Amino acid sequence: DDPDVRRAFAMAIDKQVLSEVVLKELVVPAKGVLPPGMPGFNDSLEGIPFDPDGARELLDDAGGPGSLGDISLLSSGRGASVGPIIEALQAMWEQNLGVTVEVDQEEFGLFLRDLDDGNFTMFDLGWVADYVDPQNFLDIKFHSQSPNNEMKYSNPDVDELLEEARTEQDEPTRLDAERH
């Protein structure tokens, strides 16, 4: 539940290596929620930097790796290989934070139930927009009442902006509301 611990885990990931080596340059590292080409995409975002020293410092300030207990990543699958991305993440967290992350694979229905119930430390889940509109990411994944808000993110100010954007007919005004 500690934002600094979550930030430490994010800062311990070398997204450039994931992009170039693991995924053979088929993707561009994300710097924000919206992907390039999506209306409202902000090219000036810097994202969370790869900073292993800063990550270790944040984790140490939060009590160090030993204070975390068992860490697991919930994933959908039934015994198949976890795949190169998760293997790379595990290696980066081990190397840069000194944390061993186990992967718990579940059948998809159980996985979804555990997401709904909040039975996870971390989880692995992707999202692909159904149509080219920031609403298909922001409202669906971040509104506190959305059934697809697996993170249980809740911020009344964000909800209000998303609700304004839902009904705004002027596209530049709507995109500006979603950008905030």
mmCIF file of C-alpha atoms in Angstrom:
data_model
loop_
_atom_site.group_PDB
_atom_site.id
_atom_site.type_symbol
_atom_site.label_atom_id
_atom_site.label_comp_id
_atom_site.label_asym_id
_atom_site.label_seq_id
_atom_site.Cartn_x
_atom_site.Cartn_y
_atom_site.Cartn_z
ATOM 1 C CA ASP A 1 0.000 0.000 0.000
ATOM 2 C CA ASP A 2 3.040 2.275 0.108
ATOM 3 C CA PRO A 3 3.335 4.513 -2.989
ATOM 4 C CA ASP A 4 7.120 4.720 -2.504
ATOM 5 C CA VAL A 5 7.396 0.927 -2.654
ATOM 6 C CA ARG A 6 5.310 0.862 -5.851
ATOM 7 C CA ARG A 7 7.499 3.621 -7.283
ATOM 8 C CA ALA A 8 10.648 1.675 -6.320
ATOM 9 C CA PHE A 9 9.407 -1.376 -8.223
ATOM 10 C CA ALA A 10 8.643 0.815 -11.260
ATOM 11 C CA MET A 11 12.032 2.572 -11.094
ATOM 12 C CA ALA A 12 13.800 -0.810 -10.988
ATOM 13 C CA ILE A 13 12.467 -1.703 -14.457
ATOM 14 C CA ASP A 14 14.619 -0.850 -17.450
ATOM 15 C CA LYS A 15 11.857 -0.274 -20.004
ATOM 16 C CA GLN A 16 14.389 0.413 -22.745
ATOM 17 C CA VAL A 17 15.881 -3.084 -22.301
ATOM 18 C CA LEU A 18 12.391 -4.578 -22.279
ATOM 19 C CA SER A 19 11.586 -2.746 -25.503
ATOM 20 C CA GLU A 20 14.833 -3.338 -27.371
ATOM 21 C CA VAL A 21 16.048 -6.719 -26.136
ATOM 22 C CA VAL A 22 13.059 -8.652 -24.852
ATOM 23 C CA LEU A 23 10.457 -7.348 -27.296
ATOM 24 C CA LYS A 24 12.833 -6.839 -30.261
ATOM 25 C CA GLU A 25 11.872 -3.155 -30.700
ATOM 26 C CA LEU A 26 8.259 -4.035 -31.477
ATOM 27 C CA VAL A 27 6.995 -1.609 -28.826
ATOM 28 C CA VAL A 28 7.853 1.848 -27.522
ATOM 29 C CA PRO A 29 8.335 2.190 -23.751
ATOM 30 C CA ALA A 30 5.312 3.810 -22.114
ATOM 31 C CA LYS A 31 5.700 7.167 -20.429
ATOM 32 C CA GLY A 32 2.046 7.577 -19.522
ATOM 33 C CA VAL A 33 -1.328 5.899 -19.797
ATOM 34 C CA LEU A 34 -2.192 6.922 -23.359
ATOM 35 C CA PRO A 35 -0.186 5.450 -26.224
ATOM 36 C CA PRO A 36 1.291 7.437 -29.144
ATOM 37 C CA GLY A 37 -1.326 8.164 -31.790
ATOM 38 C CA MET A 38 -4.156 8.369 -29.254
ATOM 39 C CA PRO A 39 -5.893 11.769 -29.054
ATOM 40 C CA GLY A 40 -4.710 13.418 -25.864
ATOM 41 C CA PHE A 41 -1.337 11.644 -25.930
ATOM 42 C CA ASN A 42 1.244 13.866 -24.238
ATOM 43 C CA ASP A 43 4.677 13.461 -25.811
ATOM 44 C CA SER A 44 6.260 15.699 -23.169
ATOM 45 C CA LEU A 45 5.626 13.237 -20.313
ATOM 46 C CA GLU A 46 8.849 11.828 -18.943
ATOM 47 C CA GLY A 47 7.392 8.814 -17.176
ATOM 48 C CA ILE A 48 9.010 7.051 -14.252
ATOM 49 C CA PRO A 49 12.760 6.854 -14.886
ATOM 50 C CA PHE A 50 14.897 3.734 -14.698
ATOM 51 C CA ASP A 51 16.904 4.511 -11.573
ATOM 52 C CA PRO A 52 18.092 1.422 -9.677
ATOM 53 C CA ASP A 53 19.909 3.474 -7.023
ATOM 54 C CA GLY A 54 16.876 5.682 -6.421
ATOM 55 C CA ALA A 55 14.649 2.592 -6.381
ATOM 56 C CA ARG A 56 16.828 0.907 -3.746
ATOM 57 C CA GLU A 57 16.838 4.101 -1.674
ATOM 58 C CA LEU A 58 13.034 4.342 -1.771
ATOM 59 C CA LEU A 59 12.722 0.699 -0.783
ATOM 60 C CA ASP A 60 15.277 1.083 2.016
ATOM 61 C CA ASP A 61 13.408 4.134 3.344
ATOM 62 C CA ALA A 62 10.253 1.991 3.427
ATOM 63 C CA GLY A 63 11.965 -0.672 5.556
ATOM 64 C CA GLY A 64 14.068 -2.522 3.004
ATOM 65 C CA PRO A 65 13.414 -5.683 1.008
ATOM 66 C CA GLY A 66 13.019 -7.784 4.152
ATOM 67 C CA SER A 67 10.059 -5.705 5.306
ATOM 68 C CA LEU A 68 7.942 -6.686 2.308
ATOM 69 C CA GLY A 69 7.284 -10.308 3.172
ATOM 70 C CA ASP A 70 6.448 -12.640 0.318
ATOM 71 C CA ILE A 71 5.876 -10.830 -2.966
ATOM 72 C CA SER A 72 3.951 -12.491 -5.740
ATOM 73 C CA LEU A 73 2.720 -11.445 -9.140
ATOM 74 C CA LEU A 74 -0.714 -12.808 -10.022
ATOM 75 C CA SER A 75 -0.933 -13.931 -13.633
ATOM 76 C CA SER A 76 -3.405 -15.807 -15.772
ATOM 77 C CA GLY A 77 -2.283 -19.157 -17.085
ATOM 78 C CA ARG A 78 -2.048 -22.759 -16.020
ATOM 79 C CA GLY A 79 1.533 -23.855 -15.631
ATOM 80 C CA ALA A 80 2.770 -22.555 -18.954
ATOM 81 C CA SER A 81 5.965 -20.554 -19.071
ATOM 82 C CA VAL A 82 5.405 -17.076 -17.690
ATOM 83 C CA GLY A 83 7.007 -15.541 -20.742
ATOM 84 C CA PRO A 84 10.031 -13.380 -21.355
ATOM 85 C CA ILE A 85 8.567 -10.096 -20.092
ATOM 86 C CA ILE A 86 7.723 -11.433 -16.648
ATOM 87 C CA GLU A 87 11.025 -13.317 -16.484
ATOM 88 C CA ALA A 88 12.853 -10.073 -17.291
ATOM 89 C CA LEU A 89 10.863 -8.175 -14.643
ATOM 90 C CA GLN A 90 11.665 -10.814 -12.032
ATOM 91 C CA ALA A 91 15.366 -10.589 -12.892
ATOM 92 C CA MET A 92 15.349 -6.763 -12.758
ATOM 93 C CA TRP A 93 13.597 -6.690 -9.380
ATOM 94 C CA GLU A 94 16.031 -9.274 -8.023
ATOM 95 C CA GLN A 95 19.086 -7.455 -9.377
ATOM 96 C CA ASN A 96 18.015 -3.873 -8.678
ATOM 97 C CA LEU A 97 16.015 -4.264 -5.460
ATOM 98 C CA GLY A 98 17.168 -7.562 -3.984
ATOM 99 C CA VAL A 99 13.546 -8.764 -4.048
ATOM 100 C CA THR A 100 12.402 -12.165 -5.223
ATOM 101 C CA VAL A 101 8.985 -12.063 -6.852
ATOM 102 C CA GLU A 102 7.163 -15.351 -7.323
ATOM 103 C CA VAL A 103 4.565 -15.747 -10.059
ATOM 104 C CA ASP A 104 1.190 -17.234 -9.146
ATOM 105 C CA GLN A 105 -0.582 -18.431 -12.268
ATOM 106 C CA GLU A 106 -4.308 -19.049 -12.141
ATOM 107 C CA GLU A 107 -6.975 -20.138 -14.574
ATOM 108 C CA PHE A 108 -8.482 -16.996 -16.108
ATOM 109 C CA GLY A 109 -11.801 -17.169 -14.223
ATOM 110 C CA LEU A 110 -10.047 -17.489 -10.850
ATOM 111 C CA PHE A 111 -7.629 -14.762 -11.873
ATOM 112 C CA LEU A 112 -10.517 -12.372 -12.603
ATOM 113 C CA ARG A 113 -12.216 -13.286 -9.325
ATOM 114 C CA ASP A 114 -9.017 -12.590 -7.367
ATOM 115 C CA LEU A 115 -8.646 -9.245 -9.164
ATOM 116 C CA ASP A 116 -12.221 -8.317 -8.225
ATOM 117 C CA ASP A 117 -11.631 -9.401 -4.619
ATOM 118 C CA GLY A 118 -8.250 -7.656 -4.367
ATOM 119 C CA ASN A 119 -6.432 -10.930 -3.628
ATOM 120 C CA PHE A 120 -3.048 -9.973 -5.031
ATOM 121 C CA THR A 121 0.166 -8.142 -4.292
ATOM 122 C CA MET A 122 0.766 -7.306 -7.963
ATOM 123 C CA PHE A 123 -0.904 -8.532 -11.126
ATOM 124 C CA ASP A 124 -0.147 -8.906 -14.816
ATOM 125 C CA LEU A 125 -2.900 -7.728 -17.130
ATOM 126 C CA GLY A 126 -2.912 -5.884 -20.427
ATOM 127 C CA TRP A 127 -5.462 -3.550 -21.932
ATOM 128 C CA VAL A 128 -6.158 -2.861 -25.582
ATOM 129 C CA ALA A 129 -8.486 -0.067 -26.579
ATOM 130 C CA ASP A 130 -11.603 -1.011 -28.496
ATOM 131 C CA TYR A 131 -11.569 2.308 -30.335
ATOM 132 C CA VAL A 132 -9.259 5.312 -30.707
ATOM 133 C CA ASP A 133 -10.399 7.533 -27.869
ATOM 134 C CA PRO A 134 -8.738 8.277 -24.517
ATOM 135 C CA GLN A 135 -12.020 7.439 -22.778
ATOM 136 C CA ASN A 136 -11.342 3.809 -23.655
ATOM 137 C CA PHE A 137 -8.326 3.910 -21.356
ATOM 138 C CA LEU A 138 -8.954 6.619 -18.804
ATOM 139 C CA ASP A 139 -12.629 6.252 -17.920
ATOM 140 C CA ILE A 140 -12.615 2.470 -18.158
ATOM 141 C CA LYS A 141 -9.435 1.909 -16.133
ATOM 142 C CA PHE A 142 -9.421 4.859 -13.676
ATOM 143 C CA HIS A 143 -13.003 5.824 -12.815
ATOM 144 C CA SER A 144 -13.661 4.591 -9.274
ATOM 145 C CA GLN A 145 -16.969 2.975 -10.298
ATOM 146 C CA SER A 146 -15.661 1.189 -13.390
ATOM 147 C CA PRO A 147 -15.793 -2.609 -13.188
ATOM 148 C CA ASN A 148 -12.502 -2.628 -15.142
ATOM 149 C CA ASN A 149 -10.666 -0.561 -12.512
ATOM 150 C CA GLU A 150 -8.768 -3.568 -11.140
ATOM 151 C CA MET A 151 -6.334 -1.265 -9.320
ATOM 152 C CA LYS A 152 -9.215 0.106 -7.240
ATOM 153 C CA TYR A 153 -7.971 3.616 -8.036
ATOM 154 C CA SER A 154 -10.241 6.195 -6.459
ATOM 155 C CA ASN A 155 -10.017 9.957 -6.716
ATOM 156 C CA PRO A 156 -13.179 12.107 -6.661
ATOM 157 C CA ASP A 157 -11.483 14.865 -8.679
ATOM 158 C CA VAL A 158 -10.501 12.383 -11.404
ATOM 159 C CA ASP A 159 -14.013 10.917 -11.396
ATOM 160 C CA GLU A 160 -15.466 14.398 -11.861
ATOM 161 C CA LEU A 161 -13.167 15.168 -14.817
ATOM 162 C CA LEU A 162 -13.930 11.820 -16.439
ATOM 163 C CA GLU A 163 -17.668 12.370 -16.001
ATOM 164 C CA GLU A 164 -17.377 15.838 -17.564
ATOM 165 C CA ALA A 165 -15.465 14.346 -20.498
ATOM 166 C CA ARG A 166 -18.154 11.667 -21.003
ATOM 167 C CA THR A 167 -20.806 14.236 -21.820
ATOM 168 C CA GLU A 168 -18.751 17.014 -23.404
ATOM 169 C CA GLN A 169 -19.680 17.397 -27.082
ATOM 170 C CA ASP A 170 -16.782 19.694 -28.040
ATOM 171 C CA GLU A 171 -13.840 17.359 -28.707
ATOM 172 C CA PRO A 172 -10.977 19.772 -27.854
ATOM 173 C CA THR A 173 -12.669 20.640 -24.547
ATOM 174 C CA ARG A 174 -13.289 16.938 -23.807
ATOM 175 C CA LEU A 175 -9.684 15.999 -24.565
ATOM 176 C CA ASP A 176 -8.472 18.829 -22.331
ATOM 177 C CA ALA A 177 -10.564 17.463 -19.443
ATOM 178 C CA GLU A 178 -9.146 13.960 -19.959
ATOM 179 C CA ARG A 179 -5.595 15.317 -20.181
ATOM 180 C CA HIS A 180 -5.780 16.577 -16.591
#
